[in-house]
């Protein structure tokens, strides 16, 4: 009990550094990385943000060798075809989401690079650049532009659009990370962020099996207010906020079954997607949140 009350102490709010969070009772999770040990999520009683414990000042070690699920380990055959179709559709949607067609676009935290590649395909004439922790590009971007995070400082910071899809929840200090992301956009450029929603209807239904908890990889768990707060505190002007239905039923079912995420679960996720979409619409509690902001 002593230990529990110690980590429930007030803490600096990760999405609004001038504020103090009143972190509630820790909720325990399995360590999906196998490298951290006991992990838990604490939720602020005031602002609703969720914080993964223990804190990790540098998370790069979690992604060594691109072994985590974030890099969509090589898929072939039908699984590959399904992902190609889904990512290409999402890329077209993202392009429509931007207020103007960009001439230069940066995909910060590009992971497997498949989405970056699809963006390049649907945006002919736009220079699409992927960026991530690693020195070498992911296989998907072998013949595309890739700049390691550490070398972004050498790149002209004049991107019309900088996107970070499911990225800022991977860092203990999302305000500092959003500042780094936004630093690459030109003045008047657009920054688009997408994160899982801690207030998602599925978090209640599936509990710890809901795939978007994904701890310790996910460090900060946002709701609408905390996502807006992080964007404003990073000096950006919020322009649009939207709900996103993130296909996560397949992986959630695999978690429930304690099984690997095989083609069977991918297909189950495809079949259940309309149900997922409908319940998120009905409840107004989507699986993911998107925000577009303007850099002043
Ligand atoms: Zn708080």
mmCIF file of C-alpha atoms and ligand atoms in Angstrom:
data_model
loop_
_atom_site.group_PDB
_atom_site.id
_atom_site.type_symbol
_atom_site.label_atom_id
_atom_site.label_comp_id
_atom_site.label_asym_id
_atom_site.label_seq_id
_atom_site.Cartn_x
_atom_site.Cartn_y
_atom_site.Cartn_z
ATOM 1 C CA UNK A 1 0.000 0.000 0.000
ATOM 2 C CA UNK A 2 2.861 2.387 0.778
ATOM 3 C CA UNK A 3 4.214 1.945 -2.725
ATOM 4 C CA UNK A 4 0.780 2.483 -4.254
ATOM 5 C CA UNK A 5 0.168 5.775 -2.462
ATOM 6 C CA UNK A 6 3.704 6.877 -3.371
ATOM 7 C CA UNK A 7 3.038 6.630 -7.122
ATOM 8 C CA UNK A 8 -0.458 8.092 -6.719
ATOM 9 C CA UNK A 9 1.079 11.363 -5.527
ATOM 10 C CA UNK A 10 0.393 14.565 -7.485
ATOM 11 C CA UNK A 11 2.539 14.830 -10.604
ATOM 12 C CA UNK A 12 3.251 17.438 -13.265
ATOM 13 C CA UNK A 13 0.563 17.114 -15.940
ATOM 14 C CA UNK A 14 2.153 15.614 -19.094
ATOM 15 C CA UNK A 15 -0.245 17.469 -21.418
ATOM 16 C CA UNK A 16 -0.344 20.796 -19.581
ATOM 17 C CA UNK A 17 2.995 21.296 -17.810
ATOM 18 C CA UNK A 18 1.668 24.227 -15.712
ATOM 19 C CA UNK A 19 -0.915 21.932 -14.158
ATOM 20 C CA UNK A 20 -0.778 19.184 -11.579
ATOM 21 C CA UNK A 21 -2.396 15.776 -12.144
ATOM 22 C CA UNK A 22 -4.134 13.867 -9.396
ATOM 23 C CA UNK A 23 -3.246 10.348 -10.496
ATOM 24 C CA UNK A 24 -5.641 7.664 -9.300
ATOM 25 C CA UNK A 25 -5.159 4.006 -8.462
ATOM 26 C CA UNK A 26 -2.675 2.155 -10.713
ATOM 27 C CA UNK A 27 -4.165 -0.398 -13.096
ATOM 28 C CA UNK A 28 -1.780 -3.281 -13.796
ATOM 29 C CA UNK A 29 -0.952 -4.585 -17.263
ATOM 30 C CA UNK A 30 1.215 -7.268 -18.846
ATOM 31 C CA UNK A 31 4.513 -5.869 -20.103
ATOM 32 C CA UNK A 32 4.102 -6.263 -23.876
ATOM 33 C CA UNK A 33 7.794 -5.465 -24.429
ATOM 34 C CA UNK A 34 9.180 -8.030 -21.984
ATOM 35 C CA UNK A 35 11.863 -5.459 -21.111
ATOM 36 C CA UNK A 36 10.343 -3.269 -18.402
ATOM 37 C CA UNK A 37 8.770 -5.571 -15.779
ATOM 38 C CA UNK A 38 5.689 -4.498 -13.813
ATOM 39 C CA UNK A 39 3.773 -1.824 -15.732
ATOM 40 C CA UNK A 40 0.643 0.095 -14.836
ATOM 41 C CA UNK A 41 -1.517 2.969 -16.055
ATOM 42 C CA UNK A 42 -2.641 5.753 -13.712
ATOM 43 C CA UNK A 43 -5.428 8.099 -14.680
ATOM 44 C CA UNK A 44 -5.747 11.744 -13.629
ATOM 45 C CA UNK A 45 -8.966 12.536 -11.768
ATOM 46 C CA UNK A 46 -8.924 16.106 -13.096
ATOM 47 C CA UNK A 47 -7.900 16.084 -16.763
ATOM 48 C CA UNK A 48 -8.488 12.420 -17.610
ATOM 49 C CA UNK A 49 -5.046 11.757 -19.070
ATOM 50 C CA UNK A 50 -3.588 8.269 -18.526
ATOM 51 C CA UNK A 51 0.084 7.861 -17.627
ATOM 52 C CA UNK A 52 2.107 4.637 -17.955
ATOM 53 C CA UNK A 53 4.420 3.739 -15.062
ATOM 54 C CA UNK A 54 7.298 3.367 -14.550
ATOM 55 C CA UNK A 55 8.442 6.534 -16.389
ATOM 56 C CA UNK A 56 10.955 5.997 -19.229
ATOM 57 C CA UNK A 57 13.117 9.016 -20.069
ATOM 58 C CA UNK A 58 14.280 7.431 -23.338
ATOM 59 C CA UNK A 59 12.069 4.902 -25.093
ATOM 60 C CA UNK A 60 14.335 4.103 -28.070
ATOM 61 C CA UNK A 61 15.413 0.766 -26.532
ATOM 62 C CA UNK A 62 11.827 -0.530 -26.904
ATOM 63 C CA UNK A 63 12.083 -0.280 -30.693
ATOM 64 C CA UNK A 64 15.538 -1.747 -31.255
ATOM 65 C CA UNK A 65 15.514 -4.053 -34.258
ATOM 66 C CA UNK A 66 12.005 -2.819 -35.260
ATOM 67 C CA UNK A 67 10.586 -5.937 -33.574
ATOM 68 C CA UNK A 68 7.493 -4.299 -32.049
ATOM 69 C CA UNK A 69 4.020 -4.384 -33.556
ATOM 70 C CA UNK A 70 4.466 -0.722 -34.605
ATOM 71 C CA UNK A 71 6.574 -1.863 -37.530
ATOM 72 C CA UNK A 72 3.970 -4.328 -38.859
ATOM 73 C CA UNK A 73 6.462 -7.203 -39.204
ATOM 74 C CA UNK A 74 6.729 -8.413 -42.789
ATOM 75 C CA UNK A 75 3.408 -9.642 -44.084
ATOM 76 C CA UNK A 76 2.813 -11.577 -47.280
ATOM 77 C CA UNK A 77 -0.085 -12.922 -49.313
ATOM 78 C CA UNK A 78 -3.647 -12.063 -48.317
ATOM 79 C CA UNK A 79 -2.597 -10.188 -45.146
ATOM 80 C CA UNK A 80 -0.363 -7.964 -47.250
ATOM 81 C CA UNK A 81 -3.162 -7.313 -49.769
ATOM 82 C CA UNK A 82 -5.632 -6.374 -46.997
ATOM 83 C CA UNK A 83 -3.118 -3.989 -45.391
ATOM 84 C CA UNK A 84 -2.274 -2.412 -48.760
ATOM 85 C CA UNK A 85 -5.956 -1.720 -49.471
ATOM 86 C CA UNK A 86 -6.593 -0.345 -45.958
ATOM 87 C CA UNK A 87 -3.482 1.868 -45.875
ATOM 88 C CA UNK A 88 -4.117 3.251 -49.355
ATOM 89 C CA UNK A 89 -7.711 4.131 -48.401
ATOM 90 C CA UNK A 90 -6.451 5.799 -45.190
ATOM 91 C CA UNK A 91 -3.848 7.741 -47.187
ATOM 92 C CA UNK A 92 -6.554 9.110 -49.524
ATOM 93 C CA UNK A 93 -8.642 10.081 -46.481
ATOM 94 C CA UNK A 94 -5.718 11.874 -44.902
ATOM 95 C CA UNK A 95 -5.063 13.836 -48.083
ATOM 96 C CA UNK A 96 -8.731 14.934 -48.102
ATOM 97 C CA UNK A 97 -8.342 15.904 -44.428
ATOM 98 C CA UNK A 98 -5.595 18.407 -45.253
ATOM 99 C CA UNK A 99 -6.950 21.841 -46.180
ATOM 100 C CA UNK A 100 -4.590 22.126 -49.190
ATOM 101 C CA UNK A 101 -2.566 19.648 -51.245
ATOM 102 C CA UNK A 102 0.975 19.764 -49.812
ATOM 103 C CA UNK A 103 4.122 20.123 -51.911
ATOM 104 C CA UNK A 104 6.240 18.672 -49.084
ATOM 105 C CA UNK A 105 4.925 16.300 -46.430
ATOM 106 C CA UNK A 106 6.784 14.765 -43.480
ATOM 107 C CA UNK A 107 5.553 11.511 -41.911
ATOM 108 C CA UNK A 108 7.169 11.731 -38.459
ATOM 109 C CA UNK A 109 7.435 8.340 -36.733
ATOM 110 C CA UNK A 110 6.774 6.456 -39.956
ATOM 111 C CA UNK A 111 7.107 2.939 -38.449
ATOM 112 C CA UNK A 112 6.939 0.305 -41.189
ATOM 113 C CA UNK A 113 6.770 3.058 -43.830
ATOM 114 C CA UNK A 114 3.783 1.430 -45.536
ATOM 115 C CA UNK A 115 1.535 4.437 -44.843
ATOM 116 C CA UNK A 116 4.293 6.840 -45.978
ATOM 117 C CA UNK A 117 4.652 4.852 -49.181
ATOM 118 C CA UNK A 118 0.882 4.975 -49.818
ATOM 119 C CA UNK A 119 0.884 8.751 -49.205
ATOM 120 C CA UNK A 120 3.614 9.132 -51.819
ATOM 121 C CA UNK A 121 1.526 7.059 -54.256
ATOM 122 C CA UNK A 122 -1.653 9.123 -53.775
ATOM 123 C CA UNK A 123 0.224 12.464 -53.794
ATOM 124 C CA UNK A 124 2.084 12.601 -57.103
ATOM 125 C CA UNK A 125 4.192 15.744 -57.283
ATOM 126 C CA UNK A 126 4.515 15.991 -53.490
ATOM 127 C CA UNK A 127 7.822 15.247 -51.802
ATOM 128 C CA UNK A 128 6.864 12.744 -49.093
ATOM 129 C CA UNK A 129 9.548 12.090 -46.458
ATOM 130 C CA UNK A 130 9.465 9.402 -43.754
ATOM 131 C CA UNK A 131 11.327 9.774 -40.465
ATOM 132 C CA UNK A 132 11.889 7.548 -37.435
ATOM 133 C CA UNK A 133 14.409 6.579 -34.714
ATOM 134 C CA UNK A 134 16.462 4.299 -36.929
ATOM 135 C CA UNK A 135 19.467 5.216 -39.083
ATOM 136 C CA UNK A 136 18.359 2.976 -41.944
ATOM 137 C CA UNK A 137 14.967 3.282 -43.715
ATOM 138 C CA UNK A 138 12.334 0.574 -43.220
ATOM 139 C CA UNK A 139 12.060 -1.889 -46.132
ATOM 140 C CA UNK A 140 8.930 -0.130 -47.472
ATOM 141 C CA UNK A 141 10.909 3.091 -47.954
ATOM 142 C CA UNK A 142 14.056 1.572 -49.466
ATOM 143 C CA UNK A 143 13.367 3.477 -52.719
ATOM 144 C CA UNK A 144 11.707 6.538 -51.112
ATOM 145 C CA UNK A 145 12.949 9.495 -49.055
ATOM 146 C CA UNK A 146 13.759 8.679 -45.432
ATOM 147 C CA UNK A 147 15.534 10.892 -42.882
ATOM 148 C CA UNK A 148 16.413 9.571 -39.394
ATOM 149 C CA UNK A 149 14.966 11.713 -36.537
ATOM 150 C CA UNK A 150 18.477 12.670 -35.478
ATOM 151 C CA UNK A 151 19.197 14.149 -38.927
ATOM 152 C CA UNK A 152 15.947 16.121 -39.324
ATOM 153 C CA UNK A 153 17.804 19.244 -38.145
ATOM 154 C CA UNK A 154 19.650 19.193 -41.485
ATOM 155 C CA UNK A 155 16.353 19.154 -43.405
ATOM 156 C CA UNK A 156 14.617 22.427 -44.413
ATOM 157 C CA UNK A 157 11.889 23.050 -41.859
ATOM 158 C CA UNK A 158 9.411 24.138 -44.532
ATOM 159 C CA UNK A 159 7.020 21.199 -44.767
ATOM 160 C CA UNK A 160 3.457 22.180 -45.723
ATOM 161 C CA UNK A 161 2.182 19.271 -43.676
ATOM 162 C CA UNK A 162 3.763 17.256 -40.884
ATOM 163 C CA UNK A 163 1.849 14.205 -39.727
ATOM 164 C CA UNK A 164 2.475 11.985 -36.713
ATOM 165 C CA UNK A 165 0.031 9.097 -36.713
ATOM 166 C CA UNK A 166 0.012 7.121 -33.464
ATOM 167 C CA UNK A 167 3.328 8.618 -32.413
ATOM 168 C CA UNK A 168 2.955 11.099 -29.559
ATOM 169 C CA UNK A 169 1.489 8.485 -27.197
ATOM 170 C CA UNK A 170 4.900 6.757 -27.371
ATOM 171 C CA UNK A 171 6.731 9.458 -25.358
ATOM 172 C CA UNK A 172 6.577 10.530 -21.690
ATOM 173 C CA UNK A 173 6.780 14.200 -22.713
ATOM 174 C CA UNK A 174 4.260 14.702 -25.535
ATOM 175 C CA UNK A 175 4.395 18.523 -25.388
ATOM 176 C CA UNK A 176 8.142 18.539 -26.100
ATOM 177 C CA UNK A 177 7.634 15.923 -28.814
ATOM 178 C CA UNK A 178 4.853 17.914 -30.529
ATOM 179 C CA UNK A 179 7.144 20.978 -30.443
ATOM 180 C CA UNK A 180 9.853 18.933 -32.213
ATOM 181 C CA UNK A 181 7.330 17.651 -34.754
ATOM 182 C CA UNK A 182 5.874 21.122 -35.386
ATOM 183 C CA UNK A 183 9.364 22.599 -35.744
ATOM 184 C CA UNK A 184 9.578 20.889 -39.146
ATOM 185 C CA UNK A 185 6.460 22.650 -40.506
ATOM 186 C CA UNK A 186 6.572 26.006 -42.236
ATOM 187 C CA UNK A 187 4.759 28.937 -40.671
ATOM 188 C CA UNK A 188 1.095 28.497 -41.630
ATOM 189 C CA UNK A 189 1.689 24.779 -42.270
ATOM 190 C CA UNK A 190 -0.505 21.993 -40.914
ATOM 191 C CA UNK A 191 0.312 19.457 -38.205
ATOM 192 C CA UNK A 192 -1.911 16.365 -38.024
ATOM 193 C CA UNK A 193 -1.777 14.069 -35.011
ATOM 194 C CA UNK A 194 -3.678 10.873 -34.333
ATOM 195 C CA UNK A 195 -3.744 8.891 -31.065
ATOM 196 C CA UNK A 196 -5.831 6.121 -29.462
ATOM 197 C CA UNK A 197 -8.711 7.360 -27.292
ATOM 198 C CA UNK A 198 -8.612 6.317 -23.620
ATOM 199 C CA UNK A 199 -12.369 7.011 -23.442
ATOM 200 C CA UNK A 200 -13.040 4.551 -26.282
ATOM 201 C CA UNK A 201 -16.098 2.322 -25.867
ATOM 202 C CA UNK A 202 -13.887 -0.778 -26.302
ATOM 203 C CA UNK A 203 -11.661 0.097 -23.340
ATOM 204 C CA UNK A 204 -14.675 -0.607 -21.102
ATOM 205 C CA UNK A 205 -15.839 -3.698 -22.953
ATOM 206 C CA UNK A 206 -12.480 -5.459 -23.348
ATOM 207 C CA UNK A 207 -10.584 -4.047 -20.337
ATOM 208 C CA UNK A 208 -6.854 -4.737 -20.422
ATOM 209 C CA UNK A 209 -7.187 -6.790 -23.636
ATOM 210 C CA UNK A 210 -8.114 -3.688 -25.648
ATOM 211 C CA UNK A 211 -5.183 -3.445 -28.014
ATOM 212 C CA UNK A 212 -4.645 0.307 -27.779
ATOM 213 C CA UNK A 213 -3.430 0.131 -24.166
ATOM 214 C CA UNK A 214 -0.282 -1.449 -25.597
ATOM 215 C CA UNK A 215 1.931 -0.761 -22.595
ATOM 216 C CA UNK A 216 4.719 0.005 -21.973
ATOM 217 C CA UNK A 217 4.998 1.227 -25.608
ATOM 218 C CA UNK A 218 2.112 3.658 -25.090
ATOM 219 C CA UNK A 219 3.274 6.101 -22.426
ATOM 220 C CA UNK A 220 0.470 8.683 -22.398
ATOM 221 C CA UNK A 221 -3.199 7.820 -22.981
ATOM 222 C CA UNK A 222 -5.233 10.718 -24.358
ATOM 223 C CA UNK A 223 -8.845 11.735 -24.381
ATOM 224 C CA UNK A 224 -10.162 14.589 -26.533
ATOM 225 C CA UNK A 225 -9.405 17.280 -23.950
ATOM 226 C CA UNK A 226 -5.872 16.086 -23.239
ATOM 227 C CA UNK A 227 -5.020 15.817 -26.951
ATOM 228 C CA UNK A 228 -6.221 19.398 -27.485
ATOM 229 C CA UNK A 229 -4.282 20.503 -24.438
ATOM 230 C CA UNK A 230 -0.986 19.029 -25.654
ATOM 231 C CA UNK A 231 -1.400 20.686 -29.059
ATOM 232 C CA UNK A 232 -2.179 24.108 -27.557
ATOM 233 C CA UNK A 233 0.646 23.864 -25.048
ATOM 234 C CA UNK A 234 3.043 23.108 -27.914
ATOM 235 C CA UNK A 235 2.112 26.505 -29.409
ATOM 236 C CA UNK A 236 -0.218 25.333 -32.218
ATOM 237 C CA UNK A 237 -3.704 26.533 -33.152
ATOM 238 C CA UNK A 238 -6.337 23.783 -33.275
ATOM 239 C CA UNK A 239 -8.247 23.764 -36.578
ATOM 240 C CA UNK A 240 -10.157 20.471 -36.723
ATOM 241 C CA UNK A 241 -10.865 17.530 -34.457
ATOM 242 C CA UNK A 242 -12.328 14.254 -35.657
ATOM 243 C CA UNK A 243 -13.193 10.720 -34.637
ATOM 244 C CA UNK A 244 -11.355 7.811 -36.216
ATOM 245 C CA UNK A 245 -12.357 4.159 -36.190
ATOM 246 C CA UNK A 246 -9.022 2.393 -35.917
ATOM 247 C CA UNK A 247 -9.204 -1.279 -36.959
ATOM 248 C CA UNK A 248 -8.188 -2.920 -33.681
ATOM 249 C CA UNK A 249 -10.709 -5.739 -33.195
ATOM 250 C CA UNK A 250 -8.459 -8.428 -34.674
ATOM 251 C CA UNK A 251 -5.527 -7.685 -32.382
ATOM 252 C CA UNK A 252 -7.855 -7.255 -29.398
ATOM 253 C CA UNK A 253 -9.360 -10.709 -30.034
ATOM 254 C CA UNK A 254 -5.841 -12.155 -30.355
ATOM 255 C CA UNK A 255 -4.995 -10.570 -26.978
ATOM 256 C CA UNK A 256 -8.154 -12.065 -25.412
ATOM 257 C CA UNK A 257 -7.249 -15.501 -26.788
ATOM 258 C CA UNK A 258 -3.625 -15.050 -25.670
ATOM 259 C CA UNK A 259 -2.635 -15.867 -29.253
ATOM 260 C CA UNK A 260 -0.372 -14.367 -31.895
ATOM 261 C CA UNK A 261 -2.006 -11.925 -34.323
ATOM 262 C CA UNK A 262 -2.363 -14.286 -37.278
ATOM 263 C CA UNK A 263 -4.262 -13.965 -40.563
ATOM 264 C CA UNK A 264 -7.295 -15.467 -38.797
ATOM 265 C CA UNK A 265 -7.487 -12.499 -36.404
ATOM 266 C CA UNK A 266 -6.831 -10.023 -39.206
ATOM 267 C CA UNK A 267 -9.816 -11.472 -41.132
ATOM 268 C CA UNK A 268 -11.951 -11.479 -37.957
ATOM 269 C CA UNK A 269 -11.111 -7.789 -37.569
ATOM 270 C CA UNK A 270 -12.187 -7.104 -41.169
ATOM 271 C CA UNK A 271 -15.492 -8.956 -40.642
ATOM 272 C CA UNK A 272 -16.173 -7.163 -37.340
ATOM 273 C CA UNK A 273 -15.151 -3.724 -38.593
ATOM 274 C CA UNK A 274 -18.730 -2.590 -39.426
ATOM 275 C CA UNK A 275 -19.806 -3.555 -35.879
ATOM 276 C CA UNK A 276 -16.834 -1.689 -34.443
ATOM 277 C CA UNK A 277 -17.621 1.386 -36.536
ATOM 278 C CA UNK A 278 -21.337 1.322 -35.663
ATOM 279 C CA UNK A 279 -20.878 1.074 -31.895
ATOM 280 C CA UNK A 280 -18.265 3.843 -31.908
ATOM 281 C CA UNK A 281 -20.686 6.056 -33.840
ATOM 282 C CA UNK A 282 -23.635 5.219 -31.584
ATOM 283 C CA UNK A 283 -21.739 5.878 -28.359
ATOM 284 C CA UNK A 284 -19.686 8.822 -29.642
ATOM 285 C CA UNK A 285 -16.651 7.111 -28.120
ATOM 286 C CA UNK A 286 -14.271 6.413 -31.028
ATOM 287 C CA UNK A 287 -11.183 4.207 -30.868
ATOM 288 C CA UNK A 288 -8.911 7.010 -32.052
ATOM 289 C CA UNK A 289 -8.801 10.815 -32.149
ATOM 290 C CA UNK A 290 -7.395 13.015 -34.867
ATOM 291 C CA UNK A 291 -6.520 16.675 -34.618
ATOM 292 C CA UNK A 292 -5.296 19.149 -37.236
ATOM 293 C CA UNK A 293 -3.525 22.289 -36.086
ATOM 294 C CA UNK A 294 -1.936 25.271 -37.747
ATOM 295 C CA UNK A 295 1.570 26.425 -36.955
ATOM 296 C CA UNK A 296 1.358 30.205 -36.365
HETATM 297 ZN ZN1 LIG B 1 -4.328 15.804 -15.039
#
